[in-house]
XYZ file of C-alpha atoms in Angstrom:
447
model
C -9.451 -2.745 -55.006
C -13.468 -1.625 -53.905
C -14.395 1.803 -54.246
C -14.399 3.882 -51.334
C -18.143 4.894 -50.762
C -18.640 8.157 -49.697
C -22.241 7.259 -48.440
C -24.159 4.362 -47.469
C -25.535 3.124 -50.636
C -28.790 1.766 -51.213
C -28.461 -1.649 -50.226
C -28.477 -4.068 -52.623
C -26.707 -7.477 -50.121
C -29.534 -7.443 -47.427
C -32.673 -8.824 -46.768
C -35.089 -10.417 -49.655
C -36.573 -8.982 -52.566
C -39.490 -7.400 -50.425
C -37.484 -6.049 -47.890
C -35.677 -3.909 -51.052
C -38.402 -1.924 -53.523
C -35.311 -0.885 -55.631
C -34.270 -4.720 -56.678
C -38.125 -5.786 -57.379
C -37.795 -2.579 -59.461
C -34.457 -3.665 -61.411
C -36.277 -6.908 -61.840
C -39.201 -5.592 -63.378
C -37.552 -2.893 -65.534
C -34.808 -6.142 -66.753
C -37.283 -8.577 -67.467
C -39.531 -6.525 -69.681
C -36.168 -5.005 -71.419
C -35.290 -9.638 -72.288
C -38.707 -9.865 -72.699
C -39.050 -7.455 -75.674
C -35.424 -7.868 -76.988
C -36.290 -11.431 -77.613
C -39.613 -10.991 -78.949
C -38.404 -8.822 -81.667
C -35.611 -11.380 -82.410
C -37.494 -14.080 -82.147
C -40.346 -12.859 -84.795
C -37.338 -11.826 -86.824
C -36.414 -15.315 -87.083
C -39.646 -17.174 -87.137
C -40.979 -15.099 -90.144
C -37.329 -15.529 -91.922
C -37.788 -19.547 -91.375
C -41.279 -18.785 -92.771
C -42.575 -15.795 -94.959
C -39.576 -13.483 -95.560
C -38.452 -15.956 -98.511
C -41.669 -14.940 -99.944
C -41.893 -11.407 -99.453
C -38.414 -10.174 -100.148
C -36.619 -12.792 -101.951
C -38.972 -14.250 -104.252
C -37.751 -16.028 -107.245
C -35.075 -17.452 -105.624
C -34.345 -21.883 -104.953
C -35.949 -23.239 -101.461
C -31.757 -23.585 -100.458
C -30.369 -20.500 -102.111
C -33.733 -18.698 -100.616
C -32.905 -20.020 -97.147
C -29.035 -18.946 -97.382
C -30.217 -15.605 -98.446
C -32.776 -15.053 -95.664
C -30.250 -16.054 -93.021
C -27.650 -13.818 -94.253
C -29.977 -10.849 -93.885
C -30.662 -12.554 -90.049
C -27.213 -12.548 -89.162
C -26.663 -8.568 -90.126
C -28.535 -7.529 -86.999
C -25.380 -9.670 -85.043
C -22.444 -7.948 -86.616
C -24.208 -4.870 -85.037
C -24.507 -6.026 -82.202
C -20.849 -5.336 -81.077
C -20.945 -2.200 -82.712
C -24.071 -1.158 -80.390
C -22.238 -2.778 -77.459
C -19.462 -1.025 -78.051
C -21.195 2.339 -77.978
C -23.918 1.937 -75.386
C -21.869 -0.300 -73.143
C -19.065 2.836 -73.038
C -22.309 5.086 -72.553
C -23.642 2.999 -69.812
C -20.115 2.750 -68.026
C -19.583 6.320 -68.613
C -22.896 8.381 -67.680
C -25.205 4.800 -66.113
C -27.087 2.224 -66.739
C -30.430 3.522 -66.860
C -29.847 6.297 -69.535
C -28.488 3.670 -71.916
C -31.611 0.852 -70.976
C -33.959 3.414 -71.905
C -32.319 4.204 -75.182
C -31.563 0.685 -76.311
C -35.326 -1.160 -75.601
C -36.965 1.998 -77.796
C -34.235 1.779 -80.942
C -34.978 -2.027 -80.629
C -38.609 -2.181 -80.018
C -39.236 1.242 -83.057
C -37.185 -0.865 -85.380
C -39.240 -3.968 -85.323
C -42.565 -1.821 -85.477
C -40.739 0.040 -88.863
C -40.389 -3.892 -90.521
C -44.168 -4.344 -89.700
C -44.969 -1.419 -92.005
C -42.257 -2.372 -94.687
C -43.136 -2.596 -98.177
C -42.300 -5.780 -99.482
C -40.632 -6.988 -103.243
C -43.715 -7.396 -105.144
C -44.659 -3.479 -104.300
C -41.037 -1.661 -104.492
C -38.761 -4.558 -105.708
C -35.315 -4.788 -104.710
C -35.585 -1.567 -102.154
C -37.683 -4.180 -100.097
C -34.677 -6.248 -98.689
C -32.226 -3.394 -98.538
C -34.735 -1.241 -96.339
C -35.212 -4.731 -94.452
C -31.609 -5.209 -93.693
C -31.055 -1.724 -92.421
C -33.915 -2.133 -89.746
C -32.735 -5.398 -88.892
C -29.181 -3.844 -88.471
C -30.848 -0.703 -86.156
C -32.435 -3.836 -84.312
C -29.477 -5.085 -83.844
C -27.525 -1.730 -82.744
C -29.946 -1.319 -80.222
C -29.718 -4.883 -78.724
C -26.409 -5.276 -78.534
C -26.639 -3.197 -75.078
C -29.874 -4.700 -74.075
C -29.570 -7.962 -72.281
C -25.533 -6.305 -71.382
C -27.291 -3.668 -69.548
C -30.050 -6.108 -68.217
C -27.747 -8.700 -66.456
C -25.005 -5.615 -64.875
C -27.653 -4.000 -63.505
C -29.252 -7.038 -61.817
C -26.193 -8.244 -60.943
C -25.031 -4.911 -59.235
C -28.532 -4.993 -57.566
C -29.043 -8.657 -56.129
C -27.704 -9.813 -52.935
C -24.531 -11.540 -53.310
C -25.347 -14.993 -51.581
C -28.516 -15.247 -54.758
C -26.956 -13.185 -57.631
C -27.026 -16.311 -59.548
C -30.544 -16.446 -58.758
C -31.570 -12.967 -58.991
C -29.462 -12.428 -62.186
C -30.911 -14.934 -64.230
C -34.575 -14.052 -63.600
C -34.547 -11.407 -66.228
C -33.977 -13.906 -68.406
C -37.000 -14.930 -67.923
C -38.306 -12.709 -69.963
C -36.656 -13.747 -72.733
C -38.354 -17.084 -72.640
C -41.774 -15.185 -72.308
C -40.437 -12.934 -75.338
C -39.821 -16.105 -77.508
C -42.898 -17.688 -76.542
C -44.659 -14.396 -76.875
C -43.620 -14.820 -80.276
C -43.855 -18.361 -81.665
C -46.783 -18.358 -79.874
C -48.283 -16.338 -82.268
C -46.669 -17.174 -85.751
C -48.489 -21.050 -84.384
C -51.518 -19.776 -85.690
C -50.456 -17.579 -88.100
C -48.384 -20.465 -90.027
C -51.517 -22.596 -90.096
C -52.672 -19.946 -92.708
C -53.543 -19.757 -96.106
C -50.553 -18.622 -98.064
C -52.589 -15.854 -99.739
C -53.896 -14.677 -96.096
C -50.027 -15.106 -94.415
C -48.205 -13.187 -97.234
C -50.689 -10.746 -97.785
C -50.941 -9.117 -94.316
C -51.354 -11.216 -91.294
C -47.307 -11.536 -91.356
C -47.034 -7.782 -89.997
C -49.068 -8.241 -86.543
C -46.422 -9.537 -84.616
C -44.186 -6.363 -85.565
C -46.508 -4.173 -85.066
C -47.409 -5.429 -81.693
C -44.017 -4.495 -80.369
C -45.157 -1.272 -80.071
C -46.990 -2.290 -77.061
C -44.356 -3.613 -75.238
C -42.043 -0.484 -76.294
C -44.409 1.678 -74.360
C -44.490 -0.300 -71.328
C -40.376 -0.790 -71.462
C -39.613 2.488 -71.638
C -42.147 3.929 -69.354
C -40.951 1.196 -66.665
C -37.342 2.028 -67.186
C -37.562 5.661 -66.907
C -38.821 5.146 -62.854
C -35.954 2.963 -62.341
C -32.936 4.481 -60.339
C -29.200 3.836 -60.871
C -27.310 0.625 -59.556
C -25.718 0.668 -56.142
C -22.147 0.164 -57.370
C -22.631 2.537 -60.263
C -23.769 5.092 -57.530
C -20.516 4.460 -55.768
C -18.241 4.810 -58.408
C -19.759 8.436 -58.730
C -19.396 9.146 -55.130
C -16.038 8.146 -55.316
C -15.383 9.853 -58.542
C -14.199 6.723 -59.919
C -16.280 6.628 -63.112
C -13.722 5.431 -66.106
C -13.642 8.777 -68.872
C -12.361 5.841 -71.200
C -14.199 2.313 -70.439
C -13.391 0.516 -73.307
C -9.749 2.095 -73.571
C -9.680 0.409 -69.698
C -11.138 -3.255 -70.930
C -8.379 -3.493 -73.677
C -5.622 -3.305 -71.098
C -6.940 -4.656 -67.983
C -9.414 -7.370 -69.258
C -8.182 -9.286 -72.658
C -8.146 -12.440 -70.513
C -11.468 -12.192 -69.422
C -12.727 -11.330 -72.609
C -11.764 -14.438 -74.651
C -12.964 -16.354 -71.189
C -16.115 -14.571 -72.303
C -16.122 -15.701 -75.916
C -15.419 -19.211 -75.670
C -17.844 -19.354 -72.979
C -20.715 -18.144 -75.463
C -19.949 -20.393 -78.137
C -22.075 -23.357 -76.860
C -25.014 -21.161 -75.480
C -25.353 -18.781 -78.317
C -24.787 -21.038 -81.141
C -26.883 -23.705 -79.810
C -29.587 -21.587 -78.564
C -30.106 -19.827 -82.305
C -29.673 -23.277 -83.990
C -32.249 -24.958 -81.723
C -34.795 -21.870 -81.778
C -34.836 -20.546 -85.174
C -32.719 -22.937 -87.382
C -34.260 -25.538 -86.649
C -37.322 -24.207 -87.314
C -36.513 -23.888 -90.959
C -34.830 -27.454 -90.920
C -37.982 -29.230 -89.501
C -40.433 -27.524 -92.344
C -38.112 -27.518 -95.511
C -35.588 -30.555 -95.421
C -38.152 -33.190 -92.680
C -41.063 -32.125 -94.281
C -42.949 -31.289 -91.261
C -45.918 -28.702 -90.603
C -45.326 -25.183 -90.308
C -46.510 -25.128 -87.064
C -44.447 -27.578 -85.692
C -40.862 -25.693 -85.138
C -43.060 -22.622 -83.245
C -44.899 -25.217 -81.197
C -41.209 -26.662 -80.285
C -39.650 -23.616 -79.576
C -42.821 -22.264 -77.522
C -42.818 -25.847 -75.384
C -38.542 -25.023 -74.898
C -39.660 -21.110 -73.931
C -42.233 -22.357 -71.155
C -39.695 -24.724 -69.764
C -37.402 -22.222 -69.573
C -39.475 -20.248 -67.380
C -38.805 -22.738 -64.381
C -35.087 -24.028 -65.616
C -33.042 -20.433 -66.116
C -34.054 -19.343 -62.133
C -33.399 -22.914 -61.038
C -29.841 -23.466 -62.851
C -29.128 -19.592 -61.374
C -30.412 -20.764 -58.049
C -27.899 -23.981 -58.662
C -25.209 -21.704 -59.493
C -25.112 -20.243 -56.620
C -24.812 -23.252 -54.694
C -22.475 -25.458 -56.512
C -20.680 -22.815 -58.608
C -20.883 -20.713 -61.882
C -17.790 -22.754 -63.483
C -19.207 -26.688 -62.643
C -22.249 -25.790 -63.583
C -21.554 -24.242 -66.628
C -19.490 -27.058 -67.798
C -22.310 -29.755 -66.873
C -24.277 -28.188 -69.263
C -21.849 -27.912 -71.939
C -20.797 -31.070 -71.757
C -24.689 -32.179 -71.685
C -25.226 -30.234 -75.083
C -22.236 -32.028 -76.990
C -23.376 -35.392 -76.168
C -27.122 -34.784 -77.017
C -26.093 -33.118 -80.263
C -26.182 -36.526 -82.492
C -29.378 -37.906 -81.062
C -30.748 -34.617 -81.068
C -30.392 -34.253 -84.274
C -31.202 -37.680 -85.030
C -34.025 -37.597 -83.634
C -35.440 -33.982 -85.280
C -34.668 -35.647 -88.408
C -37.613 -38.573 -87.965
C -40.670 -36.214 -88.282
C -42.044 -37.128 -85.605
C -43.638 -33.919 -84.278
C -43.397 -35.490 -80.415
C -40.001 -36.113 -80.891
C -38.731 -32.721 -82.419
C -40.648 -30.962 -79.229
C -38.986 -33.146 -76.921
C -36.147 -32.287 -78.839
C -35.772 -28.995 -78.962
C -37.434 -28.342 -75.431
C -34.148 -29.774 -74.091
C -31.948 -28.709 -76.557
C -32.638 -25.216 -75.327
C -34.694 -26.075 -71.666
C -31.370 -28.335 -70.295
C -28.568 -27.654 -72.635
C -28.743 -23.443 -73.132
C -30.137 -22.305 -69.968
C -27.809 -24.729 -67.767
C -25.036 -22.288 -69.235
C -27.432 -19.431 -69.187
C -28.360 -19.998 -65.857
C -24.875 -19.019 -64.747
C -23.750 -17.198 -67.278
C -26.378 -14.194 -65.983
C -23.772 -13.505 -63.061
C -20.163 -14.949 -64.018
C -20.052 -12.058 -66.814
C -20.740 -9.623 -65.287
C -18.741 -10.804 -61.981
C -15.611 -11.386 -64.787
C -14.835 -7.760 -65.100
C -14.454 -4.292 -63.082
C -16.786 -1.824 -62.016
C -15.625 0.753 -63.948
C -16.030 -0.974 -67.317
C -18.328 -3.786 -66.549
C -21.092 -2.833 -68.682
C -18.669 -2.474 -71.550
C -16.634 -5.901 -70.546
C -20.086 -8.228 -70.703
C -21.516 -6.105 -73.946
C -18.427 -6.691 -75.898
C -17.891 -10.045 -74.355
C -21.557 -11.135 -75.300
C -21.806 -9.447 -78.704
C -18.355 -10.137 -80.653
C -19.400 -13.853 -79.818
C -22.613 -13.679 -80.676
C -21.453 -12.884 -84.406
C -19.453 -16.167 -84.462
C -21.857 -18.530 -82.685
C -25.353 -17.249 -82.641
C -24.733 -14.521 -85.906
C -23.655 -16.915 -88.242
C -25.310 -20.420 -87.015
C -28.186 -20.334 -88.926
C -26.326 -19.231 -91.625
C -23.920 -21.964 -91.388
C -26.664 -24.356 -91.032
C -28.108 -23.708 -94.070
C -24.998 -23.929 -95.823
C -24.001 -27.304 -94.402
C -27.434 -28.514 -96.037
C -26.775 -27.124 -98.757
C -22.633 -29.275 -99.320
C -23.924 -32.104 -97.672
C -27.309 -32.963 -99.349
C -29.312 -32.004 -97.240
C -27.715 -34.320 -94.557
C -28.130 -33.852 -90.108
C -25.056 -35.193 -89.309
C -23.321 -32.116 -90.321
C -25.382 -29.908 -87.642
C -24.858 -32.601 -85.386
C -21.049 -31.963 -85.255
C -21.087 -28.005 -85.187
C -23.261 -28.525 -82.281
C -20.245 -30.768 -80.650
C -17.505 -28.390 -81.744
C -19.501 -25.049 -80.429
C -20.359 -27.128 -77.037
C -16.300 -28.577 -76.950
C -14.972 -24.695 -77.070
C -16.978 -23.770 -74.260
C -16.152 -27.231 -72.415
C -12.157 -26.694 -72.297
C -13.390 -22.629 -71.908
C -14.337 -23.125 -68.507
C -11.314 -24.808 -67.479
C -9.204 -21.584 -67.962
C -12.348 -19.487 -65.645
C -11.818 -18.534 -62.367
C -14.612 -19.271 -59.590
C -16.838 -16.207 -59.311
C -19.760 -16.593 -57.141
C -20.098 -14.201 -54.083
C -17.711 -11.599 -55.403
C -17.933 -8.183 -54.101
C -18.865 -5.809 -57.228
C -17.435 -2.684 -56.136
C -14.070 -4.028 -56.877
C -12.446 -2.263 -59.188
C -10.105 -5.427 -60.287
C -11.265 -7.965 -62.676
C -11.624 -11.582 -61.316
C -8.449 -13.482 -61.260
C-alpha cells in the first residue's frame, strides 16, 4: 500500500545530487550526525583500551582491569535500545528532524561532561559510577542517531542510488573514528604522568565543537519526502512501535541476525583489538589507533563503493559476500594480529573492518530501512540496529576479554566468535527478501 500524496512532494527520485539542494542537505546534516556519534564512541573506547584502567579502576589486575573497563563500555549499548525505542517512536510520530537534533546534542554534551569528570584518585569510587551514567546518556542519545541518519537518507536519495546515497553518511563515521584514533596516536606516545594527568580529556572536550556544528546544521534541514506524505495523508502511526510488534517481527529478527557479523566484528576489530594488540602481543600503544585510523581512511572509499555495488548486484548477495569474507579471514586474522608485527596488525585490521564490515555496511545503509513501513520505519531500523548491537557490538569486547581471560590468554578463541557472529549473519540473509529499488511510501513491510 503507498500513501496517497495530497501534493507533489519534494522530489527526492529525480535528477542528481545538484539538481536537488534538499538531498546535498540530508547528506550534510547525516554525515556530521555518524561523524560525531562515532567520534564520541570511538574515544570512549580508545581511552577504555588505554587510560580509563588508570583513572577509574586503579588497583585492579591488567585482566580483571580490562573486564571491568569493558563492562562499563558495553552500558552505553544496553541503552541504546532504550533510546531507540523512545526517539525512534518520536521520530515516527512528530519527524525526523526534531528527534536528529535532540539525539547528536544528548550524545555530543555527554562526551564533553566525561572530559570534565573527576577521576578515582580525586573522588574515589563516585568516579566510575558518574562515568557509567554519562556513558549510558551517550548511549540513550545514540541509539537514534545513525537510525535517524540512514531513514532519512534513505527516504531522500533517488531510488536507482539509495544504496549509494545511503551509505555516504557513513562516511562520517569513518572520519569520526579516525577523527579520534587519530588523536589518542599521539596522545598514547605520552608519558604516563602527562596522559593520566590531563592530556586524556582533549578529545572529550573537543566534541563540543562538533556538537555546535551538528546541531546548528540539523536545525536548517527540512523533513523527509515520505515523512511529508504520510502527514499529508494523515497517515502518521499514533502508536509506531505498537505497529512494528504486529506487522514487522519477521523483519526484525532479519534485522538482528543481519547485525551480528557487522556489529560484533566491527567493535572487536576497532576497539578490542586495540586492547589485545597492547596488553596480551605486547605491542606499542600507538599501534591499535594507527590500525584502526589506516581501516577508517579506507573506509572512506569502500562504504560508498560497496553501497554503489549494492545497488547494482543487490543488498542480499552482497551482504552475504562479505559475511562470508569475514568468517574465513577470522583465523588468519587473528593469527596474524597475534605476531606483533605492527605491518601485519594494520593490514589486519584495515580489512577486518575496510572489506569485511563495510561490505555488510555498505548495504546494510538501505536494506533496513527498505525492510520496514513508512509509518514505523524509523522505529523498525532503531530497534532493529540497537537490540543487536547489545548482543554483538555491546558485549564483544566484553566477551573478548573474558575469552582471554579462560583461555590463557589464547587468539584462537576470538578467532571462532568472529566465525560464529559472521555464520549467523551468513544463513541470515538467506531468509531476506531482495530490497533494492523499493518504493518508500509503502506502507507494507518488504516481503
Amino acid at each position: 500500500m503507498q500513501v496517497p500524496a495530497t501534493r507533489t512532494p519534494r522530489p527526492a527520485d529525480g535528477g542528481g545530487e545538484e539538481e536537488n539542494p534538499g538531498l546535498r542537505r540530508a547528506l550534510v546534516t547525516s554525515s556530521v550526525g555518524s561523524a560525531l556519534e562515532y567520534y564520541d564512541f570511538a574515544i570512549y573506547g580508545t581511552a577504555s583500551a588505554l587510560v580509563f584502567k588508570h583513572l577509574f579502576f586503579p588497583g585492579l589486575g591488567p585482566a580483571v582491569g580490562l573486564v571491568a573497563i569493558f563492562a562499563t563500555y558495553a552500558v552505553g549499548f544496553f541503552a541504546r535500545p532504550l533510546g531507540g525505542l523512545f526517539f525512534g517512536s518520536l521520530g515516527d510520530r512528530h519527524g525526523r528532524k526534531t528527534v536528529l537534533v535532540v539525539t547528536v546534542a544528548l550524545m555530543g554534551g555527554s562526551s564533553f561532561a566525561i572530559g570534565l569528570l573527576p577521576t578515582y584518585h580525586t573522588v574515589g569510587a563516585w568516579s566510575p559510577v558518574l562515568l557509567m551514567f554519562l556513558r549510558l546518556l551517550q548511549g540513550f542519545g545514540a541509539g537514534a542517531e545513525q537510525a535517524g541518519a540512514s531513514t532519512l537518507m534513505a527516504e531522500y536519495a533517488p531510488p536507482a542510488r539509495r544504496g549509494y546515497y545511503a551509505a555516504l553518511p557513513f562516511v562520517g563515521i569513518q572520519v569520526g573514528m579516525l577523527l579520534a584514533t587519530a588523536l589518542f596516536i599521539p596522545l598514547a606516545r605520552l608519558d604516563d604522568d602527562v596522559l593520566f594527568g590531563w592530556v586524556w580529556r582533549v578529545p572529550f572536550l573537543l566534541s563540543a565543537v562538533l556538537i555546535l556544528v551538528a546541531v546548528y546544521i540539523r536545525l536548517q534541514l527540512e523533513e523527509s519526502p515520505a515523512f511529508e506524505q504520510l502527514e499529508q495523508s494523515g497517515e502518521v502511526s499514533k502508536r509506531p512501535l505498537r505497529d512494528l510488534m504486529v506487522k514487522s517481527r519477521r523483519n526484525l529478527f532479519i534485522a538482528f541476525g543481519l547485525r551480528m557479523a557487522e556489529n560484533g566484528t566491527s567493535y572487536l576489530y576497532s576497539t578490542f583489538s586495540i586492547s589485545y594488540v597492547t596488553t596480551v602481543v605486547g605491542v606499542s600503544d600507538s599501534v591499535g589507533p594507527l590500525a584502526v585510523a589506516c581501516a577508517s581512511l579506507a573506509g572512506i572509499a569502500t562504504i560508498p563503493l560497496f553501497g554503489m555495488l549494492s545497488d547494482r548486484i543487490g543488498r542480499v548477495p552482497l551482504y552475504r559476500m562479505a559475511a562470508l569474507f569475514q568468517a574465513l579471514f577470522a583465523v588468519p586474522a587473528f593469527a596474524l594480529m597475534s605476531s606483533g608485527n605492527t605491518v601485519l596488525i594494520c593490514v589486519v585490521i584495515t580489512l577486518g573492518i575496510g572489506v569485511g564490515v563495510n561490505g555488510m555496511l555498505g548495504s546494510q545503509c538501505a536494506l533496513l530501512a527498505e525492510l520496514f513501513g513508512a509509518r514505523h520505519r524509523y522505529t523498525g531500523v532503531a530497534i532493529g540496529r540497537e537490540i543487536s548491537a547489545i548482543v554483538a557490538g555491546g558485549i564483544a569486547p566484553l566477551l573478548g576479554a573474558t575469552l582471554l581471560l579462560a583461555f590463557d590468554d589464547a587468539w584462537w578463541p576470538l578467532a571462532a566468535y568472529v566465525v560464529v557472529l559472521s555464520l549467523i549473519t551468513f544463513v541470515t540473509t538467506f531468509f531476506t527478501p531482495e530490497t533494492r529499488g523499493r518504493d518508500l511510501t509503502d506502507l507494507a513491510d518488504a516481503r
